[in-house]
Tab-separated table of C-alpha atoms and ligand atoms in Angstrom:
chain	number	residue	atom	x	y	z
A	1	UNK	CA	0.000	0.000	0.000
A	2	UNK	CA	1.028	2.964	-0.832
A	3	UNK	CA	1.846	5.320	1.842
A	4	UNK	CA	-0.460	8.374	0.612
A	5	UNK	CA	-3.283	5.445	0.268
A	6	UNK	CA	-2.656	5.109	3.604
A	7	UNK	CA	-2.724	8.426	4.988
A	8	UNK	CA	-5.959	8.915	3.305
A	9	UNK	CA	-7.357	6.146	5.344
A	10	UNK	CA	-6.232	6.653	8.745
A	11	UNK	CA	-7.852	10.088	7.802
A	12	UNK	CA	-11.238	8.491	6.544
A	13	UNK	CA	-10.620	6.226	9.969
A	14	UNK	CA	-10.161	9.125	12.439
A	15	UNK	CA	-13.103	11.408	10.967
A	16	UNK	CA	-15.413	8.641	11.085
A	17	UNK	CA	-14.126	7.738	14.814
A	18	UNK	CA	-14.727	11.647	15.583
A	19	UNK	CA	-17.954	11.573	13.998
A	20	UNK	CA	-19.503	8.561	16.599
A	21	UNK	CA	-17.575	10.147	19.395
A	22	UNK	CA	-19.096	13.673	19.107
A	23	UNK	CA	-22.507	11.559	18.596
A	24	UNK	CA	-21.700	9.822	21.817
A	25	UNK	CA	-21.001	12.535	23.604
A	26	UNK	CA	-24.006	14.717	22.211
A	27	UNK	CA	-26.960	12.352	22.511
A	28	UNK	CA	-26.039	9.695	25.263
A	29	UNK	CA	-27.037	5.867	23.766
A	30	UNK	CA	-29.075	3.819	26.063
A	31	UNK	CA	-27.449	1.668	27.889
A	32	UNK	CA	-30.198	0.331	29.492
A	33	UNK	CA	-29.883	-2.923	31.910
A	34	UNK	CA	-33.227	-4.230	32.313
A	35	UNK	CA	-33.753	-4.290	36.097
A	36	UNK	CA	-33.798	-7.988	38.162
A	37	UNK	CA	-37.297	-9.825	38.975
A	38	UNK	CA	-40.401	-9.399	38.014
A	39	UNK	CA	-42.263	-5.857	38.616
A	40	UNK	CA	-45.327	-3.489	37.600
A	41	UNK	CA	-44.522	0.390	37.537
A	42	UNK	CA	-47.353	2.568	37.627
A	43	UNK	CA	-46.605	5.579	35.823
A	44	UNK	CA	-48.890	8.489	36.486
A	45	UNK	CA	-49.269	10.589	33.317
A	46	UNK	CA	-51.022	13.447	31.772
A	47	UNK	CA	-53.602	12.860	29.193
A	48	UNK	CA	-54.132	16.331	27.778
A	49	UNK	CA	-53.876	15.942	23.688
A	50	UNK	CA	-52.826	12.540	23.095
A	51	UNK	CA	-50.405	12.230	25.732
A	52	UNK	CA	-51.456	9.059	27.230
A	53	UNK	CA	-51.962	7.742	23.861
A	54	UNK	CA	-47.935	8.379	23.424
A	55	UNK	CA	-47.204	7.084	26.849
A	56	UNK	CA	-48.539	4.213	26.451
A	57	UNK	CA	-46.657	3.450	23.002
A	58	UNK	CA	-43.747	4.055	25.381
A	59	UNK	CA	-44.502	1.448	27.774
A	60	UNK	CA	-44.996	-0.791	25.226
A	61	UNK	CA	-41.608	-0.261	24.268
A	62	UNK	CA	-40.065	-0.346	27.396
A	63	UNK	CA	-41.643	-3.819	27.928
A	64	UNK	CA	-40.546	-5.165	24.657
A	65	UNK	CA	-37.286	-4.483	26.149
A	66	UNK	CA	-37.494	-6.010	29.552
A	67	UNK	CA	-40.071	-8.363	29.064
A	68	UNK	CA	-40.058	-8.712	33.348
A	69	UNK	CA	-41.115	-5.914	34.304
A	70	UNK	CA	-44.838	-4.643	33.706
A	71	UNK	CA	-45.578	-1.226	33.247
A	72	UNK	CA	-49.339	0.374	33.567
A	73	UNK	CA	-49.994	4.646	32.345
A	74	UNK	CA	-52.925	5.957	35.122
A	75	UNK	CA	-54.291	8.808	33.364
A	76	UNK	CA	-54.464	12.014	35.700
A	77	UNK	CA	-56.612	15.090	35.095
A	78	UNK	CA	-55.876	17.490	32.591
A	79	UNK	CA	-55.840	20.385	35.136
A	80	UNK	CA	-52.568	20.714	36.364
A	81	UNK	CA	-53.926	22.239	39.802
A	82	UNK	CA	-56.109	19.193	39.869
A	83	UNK	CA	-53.516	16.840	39.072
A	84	UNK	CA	-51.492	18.020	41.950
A	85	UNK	CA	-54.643	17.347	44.441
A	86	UNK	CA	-54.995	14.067	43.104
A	87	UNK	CA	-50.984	13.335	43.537
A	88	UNK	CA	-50.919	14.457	47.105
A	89	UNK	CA	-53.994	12.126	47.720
A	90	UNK	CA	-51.588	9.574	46.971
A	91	UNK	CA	-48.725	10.711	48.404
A	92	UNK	CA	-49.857	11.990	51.781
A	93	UNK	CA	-51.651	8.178	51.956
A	94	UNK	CA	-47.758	6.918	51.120
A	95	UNK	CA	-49.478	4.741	48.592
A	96	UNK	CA	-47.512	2.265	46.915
A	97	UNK	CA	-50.015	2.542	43.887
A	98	UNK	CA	-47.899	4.658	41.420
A	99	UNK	CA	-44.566	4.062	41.262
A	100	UNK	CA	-43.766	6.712	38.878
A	101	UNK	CA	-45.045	10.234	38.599
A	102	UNK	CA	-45.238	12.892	35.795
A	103	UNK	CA	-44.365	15.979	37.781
A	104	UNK	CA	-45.016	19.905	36.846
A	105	UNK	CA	-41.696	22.140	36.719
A	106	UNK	CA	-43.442	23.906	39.650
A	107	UNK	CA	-44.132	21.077	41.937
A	108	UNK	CA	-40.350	19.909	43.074
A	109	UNK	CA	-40.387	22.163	46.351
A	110	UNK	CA	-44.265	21.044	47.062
A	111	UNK	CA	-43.295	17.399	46.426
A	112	UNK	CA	-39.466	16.483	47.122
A	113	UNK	CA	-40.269	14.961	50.431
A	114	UNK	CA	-42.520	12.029	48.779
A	115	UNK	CA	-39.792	11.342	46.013
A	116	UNK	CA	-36.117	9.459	45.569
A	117	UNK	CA	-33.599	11.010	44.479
A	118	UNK	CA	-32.655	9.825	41.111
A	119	UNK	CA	-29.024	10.690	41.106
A	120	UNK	CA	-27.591	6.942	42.043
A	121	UNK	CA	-29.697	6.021	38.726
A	122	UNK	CA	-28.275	8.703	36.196
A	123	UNK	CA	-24.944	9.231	34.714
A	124	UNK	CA	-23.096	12.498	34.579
A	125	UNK	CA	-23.195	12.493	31.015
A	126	UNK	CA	-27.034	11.603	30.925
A	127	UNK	CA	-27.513	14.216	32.886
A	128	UNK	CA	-25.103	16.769	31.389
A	129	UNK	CA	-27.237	16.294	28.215
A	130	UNK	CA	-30.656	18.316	29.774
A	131	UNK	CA	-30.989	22.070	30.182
A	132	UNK	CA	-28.873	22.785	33.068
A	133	UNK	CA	-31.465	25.285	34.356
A	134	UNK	CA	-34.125	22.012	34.089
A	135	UNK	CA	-31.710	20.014	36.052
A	136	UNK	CA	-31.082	22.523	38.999
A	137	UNK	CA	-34.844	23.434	39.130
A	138	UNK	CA	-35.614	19.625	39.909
A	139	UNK	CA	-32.803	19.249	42.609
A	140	UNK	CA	-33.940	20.085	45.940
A	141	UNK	CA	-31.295	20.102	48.765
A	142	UNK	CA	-29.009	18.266	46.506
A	143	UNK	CA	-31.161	15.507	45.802
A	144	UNK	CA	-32.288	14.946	41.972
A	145	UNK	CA	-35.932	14.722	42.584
A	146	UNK	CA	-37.282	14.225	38.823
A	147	UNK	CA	-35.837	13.669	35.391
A	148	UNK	CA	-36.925	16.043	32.933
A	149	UNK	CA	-39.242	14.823	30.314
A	150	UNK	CA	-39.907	17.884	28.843
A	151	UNK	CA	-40.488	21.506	28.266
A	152	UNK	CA	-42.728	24.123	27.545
A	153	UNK	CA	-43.157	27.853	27.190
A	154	UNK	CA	-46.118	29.972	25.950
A	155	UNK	CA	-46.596	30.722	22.205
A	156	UNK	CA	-48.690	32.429	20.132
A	157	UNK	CA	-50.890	30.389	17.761
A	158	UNK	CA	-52.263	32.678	14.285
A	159	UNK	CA	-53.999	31.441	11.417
A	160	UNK	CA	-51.533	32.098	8.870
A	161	UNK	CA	-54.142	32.242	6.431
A	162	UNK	CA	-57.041	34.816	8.017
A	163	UNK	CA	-53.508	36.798	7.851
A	164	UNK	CA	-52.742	36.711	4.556
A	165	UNK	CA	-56.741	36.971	3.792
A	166	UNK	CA	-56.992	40.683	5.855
A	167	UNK	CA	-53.459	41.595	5.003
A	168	UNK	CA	-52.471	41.490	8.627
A	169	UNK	CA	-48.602	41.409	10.234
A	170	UNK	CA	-47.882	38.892	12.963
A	171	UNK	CA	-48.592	40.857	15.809
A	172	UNK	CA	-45.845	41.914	18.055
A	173	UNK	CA	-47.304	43.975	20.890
A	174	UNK	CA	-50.802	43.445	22.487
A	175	UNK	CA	-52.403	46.356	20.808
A	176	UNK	CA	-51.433	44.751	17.493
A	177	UNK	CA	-52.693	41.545	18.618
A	178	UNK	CA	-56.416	43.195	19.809
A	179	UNK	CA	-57.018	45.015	16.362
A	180	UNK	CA	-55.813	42.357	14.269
A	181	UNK	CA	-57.941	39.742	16.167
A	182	UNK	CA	-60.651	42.338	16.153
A	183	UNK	CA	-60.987	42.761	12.357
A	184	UNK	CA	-60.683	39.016	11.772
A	185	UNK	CA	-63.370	38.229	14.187
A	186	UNK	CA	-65.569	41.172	12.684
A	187	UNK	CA	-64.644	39.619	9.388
A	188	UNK	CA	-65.596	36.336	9.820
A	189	UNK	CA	-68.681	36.756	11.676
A	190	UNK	CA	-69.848	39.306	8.651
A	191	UNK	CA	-69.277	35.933	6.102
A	192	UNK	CA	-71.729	34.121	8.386
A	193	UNK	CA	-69.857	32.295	11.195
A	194	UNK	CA	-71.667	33.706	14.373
A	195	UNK	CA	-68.975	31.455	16.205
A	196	UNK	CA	-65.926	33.283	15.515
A	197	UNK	CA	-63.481	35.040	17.919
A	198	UNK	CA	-60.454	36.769	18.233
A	199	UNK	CA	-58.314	35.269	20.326
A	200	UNK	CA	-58.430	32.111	23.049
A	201	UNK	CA	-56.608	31.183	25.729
A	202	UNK	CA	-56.646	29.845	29.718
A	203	UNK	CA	-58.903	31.511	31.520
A	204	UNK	CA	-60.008	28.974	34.222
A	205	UNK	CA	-59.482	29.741	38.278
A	206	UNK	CA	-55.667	27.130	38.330
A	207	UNK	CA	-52.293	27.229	37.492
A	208	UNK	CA	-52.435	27.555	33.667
A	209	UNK	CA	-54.038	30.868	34.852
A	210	UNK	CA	-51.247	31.552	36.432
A	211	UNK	CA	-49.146	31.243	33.221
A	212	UNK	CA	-50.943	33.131	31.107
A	213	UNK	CA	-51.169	36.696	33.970
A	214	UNK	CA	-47.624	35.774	34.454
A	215	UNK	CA	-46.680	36.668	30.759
A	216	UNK	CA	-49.183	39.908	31.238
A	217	UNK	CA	-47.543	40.889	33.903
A	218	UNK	CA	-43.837	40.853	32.746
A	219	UNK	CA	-44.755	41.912	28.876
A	220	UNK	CA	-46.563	45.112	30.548
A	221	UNK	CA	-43.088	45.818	32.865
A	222	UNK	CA	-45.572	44.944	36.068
A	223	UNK	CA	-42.175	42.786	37.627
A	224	UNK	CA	-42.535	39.272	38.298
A	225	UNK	CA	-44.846	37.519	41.033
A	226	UNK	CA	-42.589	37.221	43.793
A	227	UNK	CA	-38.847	37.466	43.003
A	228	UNK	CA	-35.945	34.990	42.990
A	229	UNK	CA	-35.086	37.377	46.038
A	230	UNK	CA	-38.018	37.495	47.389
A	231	UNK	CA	-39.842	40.540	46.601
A	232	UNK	CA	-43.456	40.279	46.428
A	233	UNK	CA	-44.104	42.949	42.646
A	234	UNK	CA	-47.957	42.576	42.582
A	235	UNK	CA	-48.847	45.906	43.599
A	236	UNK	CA	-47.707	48.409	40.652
A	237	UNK	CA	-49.576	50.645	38.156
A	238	UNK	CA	-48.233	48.199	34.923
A	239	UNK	CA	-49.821	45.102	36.391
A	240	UNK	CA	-52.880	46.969	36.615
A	241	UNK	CA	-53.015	47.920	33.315
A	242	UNK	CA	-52.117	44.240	32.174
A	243	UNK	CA	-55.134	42.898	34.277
A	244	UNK	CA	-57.429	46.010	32.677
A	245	UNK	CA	-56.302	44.751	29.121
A	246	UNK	CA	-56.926	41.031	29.594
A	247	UNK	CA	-60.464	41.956	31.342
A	248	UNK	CA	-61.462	44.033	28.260
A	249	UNK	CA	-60.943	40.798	25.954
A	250	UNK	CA	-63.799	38.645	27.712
A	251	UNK	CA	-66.823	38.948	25.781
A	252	UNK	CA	-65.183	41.378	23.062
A	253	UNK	CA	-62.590	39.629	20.818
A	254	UNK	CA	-62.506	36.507	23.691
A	255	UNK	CA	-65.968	34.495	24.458
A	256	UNK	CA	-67.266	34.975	27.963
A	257	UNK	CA	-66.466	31.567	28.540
A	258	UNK	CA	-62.610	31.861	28.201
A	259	UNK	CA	-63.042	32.096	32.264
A	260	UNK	CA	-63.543	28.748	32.450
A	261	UNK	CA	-61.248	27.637	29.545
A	262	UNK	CA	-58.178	25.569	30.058
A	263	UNK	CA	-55.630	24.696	27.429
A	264	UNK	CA	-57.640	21.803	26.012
A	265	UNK	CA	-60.683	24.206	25.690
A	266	UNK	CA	-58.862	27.110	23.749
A	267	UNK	CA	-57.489	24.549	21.109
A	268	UNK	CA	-61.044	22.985	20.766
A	269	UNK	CA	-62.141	26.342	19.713
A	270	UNK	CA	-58.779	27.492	17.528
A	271	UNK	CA	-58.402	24.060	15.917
A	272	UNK	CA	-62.441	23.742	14.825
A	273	UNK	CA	-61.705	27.041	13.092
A	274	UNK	CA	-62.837	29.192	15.098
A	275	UNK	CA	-60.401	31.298	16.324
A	276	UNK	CA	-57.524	33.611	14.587
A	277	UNK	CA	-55.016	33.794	17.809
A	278	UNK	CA	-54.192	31.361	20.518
A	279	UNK	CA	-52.085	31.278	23.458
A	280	UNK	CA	-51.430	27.504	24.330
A	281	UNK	CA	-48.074	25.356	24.464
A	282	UNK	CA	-45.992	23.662	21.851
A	283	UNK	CA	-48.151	20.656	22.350
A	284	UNK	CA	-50.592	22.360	20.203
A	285	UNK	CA	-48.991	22.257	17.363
A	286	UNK	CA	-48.908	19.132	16.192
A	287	UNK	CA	-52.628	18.484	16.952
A	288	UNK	CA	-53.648	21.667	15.032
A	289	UNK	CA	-51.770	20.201	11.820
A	290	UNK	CA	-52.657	16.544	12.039
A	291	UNK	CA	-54.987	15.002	9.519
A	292	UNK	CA	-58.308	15.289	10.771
A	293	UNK	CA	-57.587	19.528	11.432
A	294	UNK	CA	-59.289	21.482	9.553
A	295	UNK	CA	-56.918	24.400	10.136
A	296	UNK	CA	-53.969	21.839	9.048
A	297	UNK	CA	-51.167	23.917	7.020
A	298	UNK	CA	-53.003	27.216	8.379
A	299	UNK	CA	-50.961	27.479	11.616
A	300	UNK	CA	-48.545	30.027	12.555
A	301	UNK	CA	-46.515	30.561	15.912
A	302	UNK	CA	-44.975	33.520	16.903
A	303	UNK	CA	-43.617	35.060	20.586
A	304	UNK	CA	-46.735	36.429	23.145
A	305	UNK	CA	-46.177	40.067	22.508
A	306	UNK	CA	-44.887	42.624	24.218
A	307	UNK	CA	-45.800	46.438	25.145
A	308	UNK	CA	-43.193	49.429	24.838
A	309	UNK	CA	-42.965	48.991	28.906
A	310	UNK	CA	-41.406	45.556	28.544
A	311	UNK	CA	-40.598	42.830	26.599
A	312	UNK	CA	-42.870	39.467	24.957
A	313	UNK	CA	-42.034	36.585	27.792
A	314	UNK	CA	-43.227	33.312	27.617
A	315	UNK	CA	-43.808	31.374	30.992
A	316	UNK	CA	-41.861	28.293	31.337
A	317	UNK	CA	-43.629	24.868	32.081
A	318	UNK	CA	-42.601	21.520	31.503
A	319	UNK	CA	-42.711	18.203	33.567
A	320	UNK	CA	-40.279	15.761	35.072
A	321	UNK	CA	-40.478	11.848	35.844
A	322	UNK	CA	-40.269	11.004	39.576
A	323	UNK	CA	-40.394	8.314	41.459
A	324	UNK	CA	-41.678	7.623	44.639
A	325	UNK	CA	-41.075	6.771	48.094
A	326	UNK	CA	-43.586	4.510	48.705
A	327	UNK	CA	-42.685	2.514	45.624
A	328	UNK	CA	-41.975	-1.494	46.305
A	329	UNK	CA	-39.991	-1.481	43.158
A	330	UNK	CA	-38.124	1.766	43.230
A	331	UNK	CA	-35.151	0.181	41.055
A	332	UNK	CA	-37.430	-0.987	38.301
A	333	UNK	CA	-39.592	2.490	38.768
A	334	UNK	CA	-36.209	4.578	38.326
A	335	UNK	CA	-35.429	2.450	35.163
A	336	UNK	CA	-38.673	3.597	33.860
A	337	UNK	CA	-38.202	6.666	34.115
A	338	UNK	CA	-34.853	7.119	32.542
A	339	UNK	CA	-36.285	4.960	29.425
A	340	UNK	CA	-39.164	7.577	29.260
A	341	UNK	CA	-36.932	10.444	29.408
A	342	UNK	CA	-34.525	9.027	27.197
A	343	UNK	CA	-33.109	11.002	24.431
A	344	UNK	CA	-34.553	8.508	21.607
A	345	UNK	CA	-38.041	8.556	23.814
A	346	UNK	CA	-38.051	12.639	23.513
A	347	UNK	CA	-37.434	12.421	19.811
A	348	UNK	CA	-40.425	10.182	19.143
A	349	UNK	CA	-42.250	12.588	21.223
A	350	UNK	CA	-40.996	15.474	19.729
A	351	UNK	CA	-41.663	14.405	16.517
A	352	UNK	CA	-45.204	13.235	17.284
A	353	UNK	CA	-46.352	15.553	19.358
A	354	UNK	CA	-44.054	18.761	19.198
A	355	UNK	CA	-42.959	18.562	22.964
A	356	UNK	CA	-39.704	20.225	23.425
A	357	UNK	CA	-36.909	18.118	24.627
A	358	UNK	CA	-34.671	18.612	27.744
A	359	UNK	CA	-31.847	17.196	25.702
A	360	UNK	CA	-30.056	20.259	24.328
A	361	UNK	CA	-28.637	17.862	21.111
A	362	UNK	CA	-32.314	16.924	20.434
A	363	UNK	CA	-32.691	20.809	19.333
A	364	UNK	CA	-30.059	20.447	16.573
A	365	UNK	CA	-32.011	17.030	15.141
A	366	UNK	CA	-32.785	17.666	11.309
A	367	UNK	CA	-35.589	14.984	11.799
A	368	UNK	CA	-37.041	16.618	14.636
A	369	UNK	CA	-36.430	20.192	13.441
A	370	UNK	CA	-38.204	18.879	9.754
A	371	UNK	CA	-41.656	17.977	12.332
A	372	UNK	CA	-41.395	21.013	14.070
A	373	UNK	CA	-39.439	24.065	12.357
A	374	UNK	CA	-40.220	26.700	15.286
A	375	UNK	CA	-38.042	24.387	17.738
A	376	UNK	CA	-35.307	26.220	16.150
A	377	UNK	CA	-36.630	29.611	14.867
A	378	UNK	CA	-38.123	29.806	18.385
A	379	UNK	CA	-35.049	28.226	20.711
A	380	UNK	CA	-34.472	31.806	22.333
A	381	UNK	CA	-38.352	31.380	23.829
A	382	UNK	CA	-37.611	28.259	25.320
A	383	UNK	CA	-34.691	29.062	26.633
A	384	UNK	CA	-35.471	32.854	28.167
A	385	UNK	CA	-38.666	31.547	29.514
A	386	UNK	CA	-39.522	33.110	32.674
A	387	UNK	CA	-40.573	31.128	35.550
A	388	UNK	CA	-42.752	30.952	38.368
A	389	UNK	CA	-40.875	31.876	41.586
A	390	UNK	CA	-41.732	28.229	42.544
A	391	UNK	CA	-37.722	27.757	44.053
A	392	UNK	CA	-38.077	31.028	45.962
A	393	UNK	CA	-41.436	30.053	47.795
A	394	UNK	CA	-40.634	26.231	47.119
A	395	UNK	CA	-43.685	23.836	49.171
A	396	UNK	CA	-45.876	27.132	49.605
A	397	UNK	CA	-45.283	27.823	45.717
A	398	UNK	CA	-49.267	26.649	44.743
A	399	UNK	CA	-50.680	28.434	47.979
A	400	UNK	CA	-49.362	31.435	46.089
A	401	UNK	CA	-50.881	30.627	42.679
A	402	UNK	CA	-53.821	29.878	44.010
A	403	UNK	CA	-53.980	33.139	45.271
A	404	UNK	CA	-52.172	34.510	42.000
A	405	UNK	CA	-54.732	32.828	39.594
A	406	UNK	CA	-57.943	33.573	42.345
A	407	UNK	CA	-57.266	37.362	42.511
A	408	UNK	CA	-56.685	37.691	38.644
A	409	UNK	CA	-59.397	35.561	38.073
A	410	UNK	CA	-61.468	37.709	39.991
A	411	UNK	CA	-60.561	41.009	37.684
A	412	UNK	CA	-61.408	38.555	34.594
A	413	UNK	CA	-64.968	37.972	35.795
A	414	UNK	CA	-65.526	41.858	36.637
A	415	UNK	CA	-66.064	40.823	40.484
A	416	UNK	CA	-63.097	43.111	41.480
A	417	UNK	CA	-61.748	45.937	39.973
A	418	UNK	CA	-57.987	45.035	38.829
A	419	UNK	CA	-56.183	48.104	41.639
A	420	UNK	CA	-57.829	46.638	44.362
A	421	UNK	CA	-57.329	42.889	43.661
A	422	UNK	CA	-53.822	43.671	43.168
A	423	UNK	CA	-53.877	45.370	46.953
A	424	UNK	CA	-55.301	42.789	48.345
A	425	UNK	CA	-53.112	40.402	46.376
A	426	UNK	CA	-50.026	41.737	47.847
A	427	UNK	CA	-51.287	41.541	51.756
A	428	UNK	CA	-52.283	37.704	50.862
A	429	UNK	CA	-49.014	37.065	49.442
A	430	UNK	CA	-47.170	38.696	52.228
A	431	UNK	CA	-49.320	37.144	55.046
A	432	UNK	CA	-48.223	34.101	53.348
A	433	UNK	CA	-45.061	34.339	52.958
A	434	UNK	CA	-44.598	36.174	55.877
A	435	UNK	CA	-40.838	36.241	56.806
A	436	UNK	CA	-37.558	37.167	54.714
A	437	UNK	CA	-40.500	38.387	51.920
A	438	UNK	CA	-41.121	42.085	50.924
A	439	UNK	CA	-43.143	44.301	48.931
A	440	UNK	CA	-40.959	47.152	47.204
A	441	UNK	CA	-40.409	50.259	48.765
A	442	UNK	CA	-39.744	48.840	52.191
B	501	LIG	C1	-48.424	23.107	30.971
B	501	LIG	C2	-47.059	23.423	31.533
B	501	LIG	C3	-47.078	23.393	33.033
B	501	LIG	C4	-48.145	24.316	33.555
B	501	LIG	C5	-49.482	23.939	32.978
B	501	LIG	C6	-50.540	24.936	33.401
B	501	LIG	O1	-48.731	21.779	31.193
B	501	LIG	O2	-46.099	22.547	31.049
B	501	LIG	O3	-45.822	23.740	33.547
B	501	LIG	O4	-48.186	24.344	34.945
B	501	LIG	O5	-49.427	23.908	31.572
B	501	LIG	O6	-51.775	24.634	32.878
């Protein structure tokens, strides 16, 4: 052999060899063991789209690989403030009955005590490959107490082509958004369908309540809920305004019944064709352009927008896989788990169902970025996503959304005027809170 022949291929070797190491290194192959004995892992899941529908295609696969070990999906309400009452039914019982539970990015704090920590399961480089932020978020005094599965930020959903049709810009600030969603809805209802609106989104008394006011708040420069330091920023003239603005959409370019609307209701209404903007999650996507859609091909998705007092912010969501205490099989549980959260497992879901992966490689996926092109053009969202100062006020976090979503709900309905539920927000908060809290100014 000649020795330039030779050269060539210990080149051709050692790009190939770089080429499976990066791979390695980016998106972690399973490595699975299958764990010993026979087991059943009850997974608690979410069932809002076709979630459960996925997660049980999941389980199948998991079982296909360890044939042992049994695994059953319980399907939990779509309400995520429900879903947390139902969880702490279980977990305050210690019942053994779910081995495995689909946990809210908001919920660590609240539920740490009841859970493992995962850390003995999950190797560095595993772990490594998730949003760092995701990561820290779900360890609580140094104990990993979910894996993330996935994440989520708020979008906004347009019909590309009631755009196009009234010669309308993507909105970028709110005022955009309630003249453009105006004139479609005046429109459309002047063609004949009675049934049209502006724009839909969560609206019910619970946490995805609590998203929505949350991205209000910060696009109108009203501060945050309570801050990473503490400070309680309910109480301010830009909030108010926020709350005024949302109020004035119920029963104008919103239906009255967006008060009662969760995420599943909004899509009902956008994805039937009825709508021309949406706030909802990625999930949406996916659902909006599947087959039997009749707004397939028609959807757009943009940033919430923003205000000239502060910027569009989306709120970040997103769950993690736990497991629990109370589990018998906590080793066969935890292997769950990691299978479900499993960078080939997030693929299939992301291509599926556009839900964003916690693997940071997953992001760079032609296949995945092919299904669902905003996971790129949109990767500054996810990642500047603001969250819900569930760390800061960790097991009281959902005593203060209840009393987030309650007083903003309140302004919605027109039972409270928006300056005085915002007063009497901030004395709940602080009564709350009480201790090493503060409203600004003192
Ligand atoms: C989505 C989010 C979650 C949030 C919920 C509110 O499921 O991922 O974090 O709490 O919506 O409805």
């Amino acid at each position: 052999m000649s020795k330039k022949l030779l050269l060539v291929l210990l080149l051709i070797v050692s790009v190939v060899g770089f080429v499976f190491a990066q791979d390695a290194t980016e998106e972690p192959m399973m490595e699975m063991a299958c764990p010993e004995g026979e087991a059943t892992v009850t997974v608690a899941a979410g069932a809002v789209g076709i979630e459960l529908e996925l997660a049980q295609e999941a389980a199948q696969r998991y079982m296909e690989m360890c044939p042992n070990i049994t695994v059953e999906v319980l399907e939990t309400p779509d309400l995520a403030t429900d879903r947390l009452g139902l969880y702490l039914q279980f977990l305050e019982a210690e019942s053994p009955d779910v081995d495995v539970y689909q946990i809210d990015v908001i919920w660590p704090g609240i539920l740490a005590e009841h859970m493992i920590d995962l850390t003995p399961y999950v190797s560095e480089e595993v772990l490594a490959s998730h949003f760092p932020a995701i990561v820290q978020n779900n360890t609580v005094d140094g104990q990993l107490v979910g894996i993330p599965w996935f994440t989520d930020a708020g979008l906004l959903y347009y019909r590309s082509d009631l755009l196009e049709k009234y010669s309308l810009e993507v909105p970028t600030t709110w005022d955009e958004l309630e003249a453009a969603a105006q004139a479609i809805q005046d429109g459309e209802r002047a063609e004949g369908n009675e049934e049209f609106w502006g724009f839909v989104w969560q609206g019910n008394a619970y946490e995805g309540l609590t998203c929505d006011a949350l991205e209000w708040q910060v696009s109108h420069g009203g501060g945050t809920i309570v801050s990473p330091e503490g400070e309680i920023q309910v109480n301010n003239p830009e909030f108010v305004a926020a709350l005024e603005r949302a109020a004035g959409w119920v029963g104008t370019i919103s239906p009255e019944g967006v008060t009662g609307y969760g995420e599943e209701d909004a899509r009902a209404v956008f994805q039937a064709g009825n709508a021309a903007f949406m706030r909802n999650w990625p999930y949406a996507y996916s659902l909006g352009n599947a087959e039997d859609s009749v707004i397939a091909g028609n959807i757009g998705v943009s940033p919430l927008p923003g205000t000239e007092n502060g910027p569009n912010a989306a709120t970040l969501g997103g769950w993690q896989l736990s497991v629990s205490r109370y589990s018998e099989s906590p080793d066969a549980a935890a292997s769950v788990a990691l299978f479900l959260a499993s960078a080939p497992e997030q693929k299939i879901r992301a291509i599926e169902a556009s839900y964003n992966p916690t693997i940071m490689s997953l992001y760079e996926d032609p296949e995945v970025l092919e299904a669902v092109p905003f996971f790129g053009s949109l990767f500054d969202v996810f990642t500047s996503a603001v969250a819900r100062p569930s760390t800061v006020t960790a097991e009281r976090y959902n005593d203060v959304s209840v009393l987030y979503f309650t007083a903003v709900h309140s302004v919605l309905t027109g039972e409270q005027d928006a300056q005085t539920a915002v007063e009497d927000l901030e004395i709940d908060l602080l009564d709350l809170l009480g201790e090493g809290f503060t409203v600004p100014g003192e």
